[in-house]
Short mmCIF file of C-alpha atoms in Angstrom, two decimals:
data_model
loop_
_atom_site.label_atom_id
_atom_site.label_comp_id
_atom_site.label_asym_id
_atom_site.label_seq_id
_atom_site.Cartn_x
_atom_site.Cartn_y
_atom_site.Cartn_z
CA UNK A 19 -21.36 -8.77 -3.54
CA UNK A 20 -17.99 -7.00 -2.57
CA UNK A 21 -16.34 -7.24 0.15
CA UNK A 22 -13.61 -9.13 2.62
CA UNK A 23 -13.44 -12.87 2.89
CA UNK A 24 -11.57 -14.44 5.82
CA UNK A 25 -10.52 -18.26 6.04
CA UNK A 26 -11.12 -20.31 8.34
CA UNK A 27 -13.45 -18.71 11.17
CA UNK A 28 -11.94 -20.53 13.37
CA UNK A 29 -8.30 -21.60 13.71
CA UNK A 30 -6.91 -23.99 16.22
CA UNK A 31 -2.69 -24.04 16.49
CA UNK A 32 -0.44 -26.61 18.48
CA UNK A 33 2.55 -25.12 19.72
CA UNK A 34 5.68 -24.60 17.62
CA UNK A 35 3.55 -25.12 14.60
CA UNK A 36 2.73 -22.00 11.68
CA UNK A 37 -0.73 -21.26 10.60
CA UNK A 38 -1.91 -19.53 7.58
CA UNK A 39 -4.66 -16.77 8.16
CA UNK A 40 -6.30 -16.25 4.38
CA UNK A 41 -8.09 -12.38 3.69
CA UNK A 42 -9.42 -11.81 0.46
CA UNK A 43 -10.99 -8.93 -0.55
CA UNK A 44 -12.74 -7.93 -4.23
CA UNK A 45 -13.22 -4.37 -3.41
CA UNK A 46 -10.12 -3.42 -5.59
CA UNK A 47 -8.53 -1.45 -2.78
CA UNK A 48 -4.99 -1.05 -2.71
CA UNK A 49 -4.31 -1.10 1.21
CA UNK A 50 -5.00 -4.04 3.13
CA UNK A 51 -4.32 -4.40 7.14
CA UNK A 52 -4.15 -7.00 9.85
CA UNK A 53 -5.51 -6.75 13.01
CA UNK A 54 -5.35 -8.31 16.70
CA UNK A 55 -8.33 -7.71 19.00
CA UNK A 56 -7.59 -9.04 22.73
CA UNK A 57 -10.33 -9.39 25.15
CA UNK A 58 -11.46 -5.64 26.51
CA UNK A 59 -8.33 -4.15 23.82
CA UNK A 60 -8.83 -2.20 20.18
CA UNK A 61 -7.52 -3.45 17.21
CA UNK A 62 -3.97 -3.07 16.88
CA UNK A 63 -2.48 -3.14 13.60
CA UNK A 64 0.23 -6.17 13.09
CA UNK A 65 1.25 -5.31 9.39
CA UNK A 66 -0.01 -3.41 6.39
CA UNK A 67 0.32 -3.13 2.70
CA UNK A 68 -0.52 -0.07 0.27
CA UNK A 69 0.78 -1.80 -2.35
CA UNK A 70 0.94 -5.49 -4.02
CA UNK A 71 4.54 -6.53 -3.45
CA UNK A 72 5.35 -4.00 -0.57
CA UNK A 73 4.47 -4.28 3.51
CA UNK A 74 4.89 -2.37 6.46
CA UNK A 75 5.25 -3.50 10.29
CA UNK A 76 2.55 -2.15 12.46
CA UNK A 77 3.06 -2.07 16.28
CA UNK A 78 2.89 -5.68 16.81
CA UNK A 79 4.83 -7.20 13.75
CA UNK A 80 6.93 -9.74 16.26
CA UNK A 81 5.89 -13.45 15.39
CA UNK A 82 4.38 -12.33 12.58
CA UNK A 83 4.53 -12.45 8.63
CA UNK A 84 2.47 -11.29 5.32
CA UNK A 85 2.96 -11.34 1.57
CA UNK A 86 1.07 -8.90 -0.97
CA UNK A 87 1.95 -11.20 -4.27
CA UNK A 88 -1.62 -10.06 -5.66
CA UNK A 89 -3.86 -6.94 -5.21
CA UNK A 90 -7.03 -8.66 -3.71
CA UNK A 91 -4.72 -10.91 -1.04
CA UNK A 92 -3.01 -10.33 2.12
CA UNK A 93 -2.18 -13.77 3.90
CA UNK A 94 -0.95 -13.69 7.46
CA UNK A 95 1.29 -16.33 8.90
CA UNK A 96 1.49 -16.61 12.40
CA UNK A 97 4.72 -18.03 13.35
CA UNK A 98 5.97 -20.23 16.55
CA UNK A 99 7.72 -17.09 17.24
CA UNK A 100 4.80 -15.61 18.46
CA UNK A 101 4.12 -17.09 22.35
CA UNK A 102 0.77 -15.59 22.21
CA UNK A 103 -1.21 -16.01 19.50
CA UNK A 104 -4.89 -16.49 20.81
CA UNK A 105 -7.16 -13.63 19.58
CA UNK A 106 -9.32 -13.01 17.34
CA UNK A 107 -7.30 -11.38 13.84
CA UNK A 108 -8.94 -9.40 11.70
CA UNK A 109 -8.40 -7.95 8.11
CA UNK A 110 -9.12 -4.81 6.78
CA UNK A 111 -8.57 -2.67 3.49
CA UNK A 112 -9.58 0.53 1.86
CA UNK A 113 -9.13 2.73 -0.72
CA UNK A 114 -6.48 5.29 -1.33
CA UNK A 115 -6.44 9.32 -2.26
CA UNK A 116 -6.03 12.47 -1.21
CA UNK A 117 -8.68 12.01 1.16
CA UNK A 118 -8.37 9.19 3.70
CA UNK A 119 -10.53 5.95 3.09
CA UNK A 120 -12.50 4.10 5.90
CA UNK A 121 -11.47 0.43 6.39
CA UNK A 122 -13.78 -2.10 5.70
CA UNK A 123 -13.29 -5.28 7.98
CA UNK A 124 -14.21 -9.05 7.40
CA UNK A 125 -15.61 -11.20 9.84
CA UNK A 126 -12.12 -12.34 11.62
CA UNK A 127 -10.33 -15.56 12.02
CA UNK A 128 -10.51 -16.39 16.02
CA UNK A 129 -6.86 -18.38 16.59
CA UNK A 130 -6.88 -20.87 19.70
CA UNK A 131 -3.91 -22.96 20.95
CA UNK A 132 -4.59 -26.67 21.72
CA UNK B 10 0.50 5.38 25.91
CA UNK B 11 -3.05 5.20 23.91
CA UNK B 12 -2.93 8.03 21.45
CA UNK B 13 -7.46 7.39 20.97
CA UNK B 14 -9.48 6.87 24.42
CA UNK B 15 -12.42 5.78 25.58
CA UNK B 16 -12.88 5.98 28.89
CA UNK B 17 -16.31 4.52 29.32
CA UNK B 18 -16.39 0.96 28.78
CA UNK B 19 -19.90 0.83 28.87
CA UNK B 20 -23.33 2.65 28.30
CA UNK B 21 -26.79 1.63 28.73
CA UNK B 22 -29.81 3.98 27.59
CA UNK B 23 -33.17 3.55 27.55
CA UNK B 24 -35.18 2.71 23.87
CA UNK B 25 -35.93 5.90 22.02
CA UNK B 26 -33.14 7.81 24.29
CA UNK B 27 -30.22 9.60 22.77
CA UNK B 28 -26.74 7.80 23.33
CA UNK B 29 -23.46 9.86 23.52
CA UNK B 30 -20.73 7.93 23.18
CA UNK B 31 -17.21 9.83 23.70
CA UNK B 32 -13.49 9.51 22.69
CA UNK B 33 -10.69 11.45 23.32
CA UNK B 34 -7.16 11.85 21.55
CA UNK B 35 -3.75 12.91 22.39
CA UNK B 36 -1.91 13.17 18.61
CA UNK B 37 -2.76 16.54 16.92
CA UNK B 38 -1.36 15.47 14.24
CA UNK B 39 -5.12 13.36 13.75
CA UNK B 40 -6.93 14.50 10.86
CA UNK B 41 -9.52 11.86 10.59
CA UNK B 42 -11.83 9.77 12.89
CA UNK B 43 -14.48 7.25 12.25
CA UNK B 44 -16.67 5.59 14.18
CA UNK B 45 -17.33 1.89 13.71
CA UNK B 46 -20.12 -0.56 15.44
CA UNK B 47 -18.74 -4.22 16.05
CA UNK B 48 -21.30 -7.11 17.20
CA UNK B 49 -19.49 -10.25 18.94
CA UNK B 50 -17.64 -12.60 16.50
CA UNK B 51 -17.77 -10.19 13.70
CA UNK B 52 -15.85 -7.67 11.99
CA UNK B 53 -16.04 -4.01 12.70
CA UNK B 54 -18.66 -1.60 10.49
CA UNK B 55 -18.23 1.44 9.77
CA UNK B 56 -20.86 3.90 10.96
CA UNK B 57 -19.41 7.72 10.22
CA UNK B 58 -16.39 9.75 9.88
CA UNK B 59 -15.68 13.33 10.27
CA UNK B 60 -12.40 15.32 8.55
CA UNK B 61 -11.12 17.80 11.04
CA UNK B 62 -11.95 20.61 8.63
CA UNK B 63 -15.16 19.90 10.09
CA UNK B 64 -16.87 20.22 13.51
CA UNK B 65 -20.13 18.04 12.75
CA UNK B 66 -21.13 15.24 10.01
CA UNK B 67 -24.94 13.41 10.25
CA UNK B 68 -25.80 10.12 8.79
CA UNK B 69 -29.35 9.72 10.01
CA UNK B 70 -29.46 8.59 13.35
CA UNK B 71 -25.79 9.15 13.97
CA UNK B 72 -24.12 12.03 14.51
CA UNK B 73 -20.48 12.52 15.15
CA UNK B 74 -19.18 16.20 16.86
CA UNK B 75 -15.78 17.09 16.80
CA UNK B 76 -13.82 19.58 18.96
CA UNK B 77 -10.50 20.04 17.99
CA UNK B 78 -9.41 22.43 20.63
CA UNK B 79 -10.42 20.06 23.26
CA UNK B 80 -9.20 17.08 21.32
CA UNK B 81 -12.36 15.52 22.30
CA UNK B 82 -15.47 13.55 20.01
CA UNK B 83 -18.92 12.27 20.37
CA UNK B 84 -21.16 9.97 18.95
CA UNK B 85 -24.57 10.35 19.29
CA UNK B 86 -27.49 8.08 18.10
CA UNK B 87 -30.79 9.35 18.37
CA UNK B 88 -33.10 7.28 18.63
CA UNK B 89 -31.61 4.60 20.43
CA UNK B 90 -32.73 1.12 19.13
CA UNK B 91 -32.34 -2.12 20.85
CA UNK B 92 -30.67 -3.08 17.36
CA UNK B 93 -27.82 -0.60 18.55
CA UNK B 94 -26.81 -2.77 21.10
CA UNK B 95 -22.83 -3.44 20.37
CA UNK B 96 -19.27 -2.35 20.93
CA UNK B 97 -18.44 1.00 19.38
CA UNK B 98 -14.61 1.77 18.49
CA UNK B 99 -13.43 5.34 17.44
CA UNK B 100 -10.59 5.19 15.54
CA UNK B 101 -8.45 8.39 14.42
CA UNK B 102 -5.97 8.75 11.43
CA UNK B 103 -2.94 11.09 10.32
CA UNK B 104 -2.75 11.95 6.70
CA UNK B 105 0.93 11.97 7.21
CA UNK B 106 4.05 10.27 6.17
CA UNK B 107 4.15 6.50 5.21
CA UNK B 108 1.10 5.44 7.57
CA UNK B 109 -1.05 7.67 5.66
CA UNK B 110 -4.46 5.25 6.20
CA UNK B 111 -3.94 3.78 9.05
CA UNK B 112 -6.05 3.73 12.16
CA UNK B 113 -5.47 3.90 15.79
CA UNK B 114 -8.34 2.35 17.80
CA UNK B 115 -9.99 3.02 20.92
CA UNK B 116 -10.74 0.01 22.98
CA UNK B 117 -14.43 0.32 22.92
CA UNK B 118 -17.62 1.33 24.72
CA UNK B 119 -20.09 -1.13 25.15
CA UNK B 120 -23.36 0.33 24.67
CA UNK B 121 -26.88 -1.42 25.85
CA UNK B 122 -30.16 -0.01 24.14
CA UNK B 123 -32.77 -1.71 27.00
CA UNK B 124 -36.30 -2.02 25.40
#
């Protein structure tokens, strides 16, 4: 079946350490997003890619880093930098054309801080 | 400033009532919005869009109206079904510029379907 895969479900980070967030997808979509969803918030978009080997900052981009070295992956890496982490992070990616695409979501990667 | 609103953070309806579930937006420069359903520890799915060329799209039980002038849309799902029971984003789009694509969310309504 197609669709998003995200790795680990849960995530647990000690402080000053970097964690990996995988997303996979085999919907052969060319944009792929990151998410944060805080308790009671939206989803606000940390970084985005329409293309492998290219990235864009979203709103909250601080702490925060991708790489696009294949079409079907988007890792996230969420850095000590980033005093906040716990949420729940989830990817997203969709189509592109001359009409707009929905997003398609995985399941999300909930991040804790020991 | 939240450019996609939702000012009720929750609804509850009664099984087999109609739900109306509304957003509102600030940037005219939207020309897309989709609704999406999201259950606890999962990822968002998408329910329905509508293009802003239109006023009205139907997918079975959901409709979505859109009113440009007041900057204003609706979800409704008629029936209701217990099933239904979940968070519901809207989430608008600007075909526009580098960030062609990508959404701006609404923070939710949480809508109970009570048997």
């Amino acid at each position: 079946d197609g669709g998003i895969t995200q790795s680990p479900k849960y995530l647990f980070r000690k402080e000053g350490q970097n964690v990996t967030l995988s997303c996979e997808q085999n919907l052969n979509h060319d944009a792929m997003y990151w998410y944060r969803q805080d308790p009671g918030q939206g989803l606000r978009l940390i970084y985005y890619s329409q293309i492998v080997n290219d990235f864009q900052k979203g709103d909250i981009a601080e702490g925060y880093s991708v790489s696009r070295e294949k079409k079907e992956s988007f890792p996230l890496t969420v850095t000590s930098a980033q005093k906040n982490p716990t949420a729940f992070y989830l990817c997203a990616s969709s189509g592109q054309g001359a009409i707009t695409q929905p997003q398609h979501f995985g399941d999300g990667t909930r991040l804790s801080i020991l | 400033d939240q450019q996609v609103k939702q000012n009720s953070p929750s609804l509850s309806v009664q099984e087999g009532r109609i739900s109306i579930l509304n957003c509102d937006y600030t940037n005219s420069m939207f020309d897309y919005f989709l609704w999406y359903k999201k259950y606890p520890a999962e990822g968002p799915t998408f329910l329905i869009s509508i293009s802003s060329i239109k006023d009205k799209n139907e997918d079975g039980r959901f409709t979505v109206f859109l009113n440009k002038s007041a900057k204003h849309l609706s979800l409704h799902i008629v029936p209701s079904q217990p099933g239904d029971s979940a968070v519901y984003f809207c989430a608008a789009s600007a075909h526009y510029g580098g960030s062609q694509g990508n959404l701006i969310f609404g923070k939710g309504t949480k809508l109970s379907v009570k048997p």
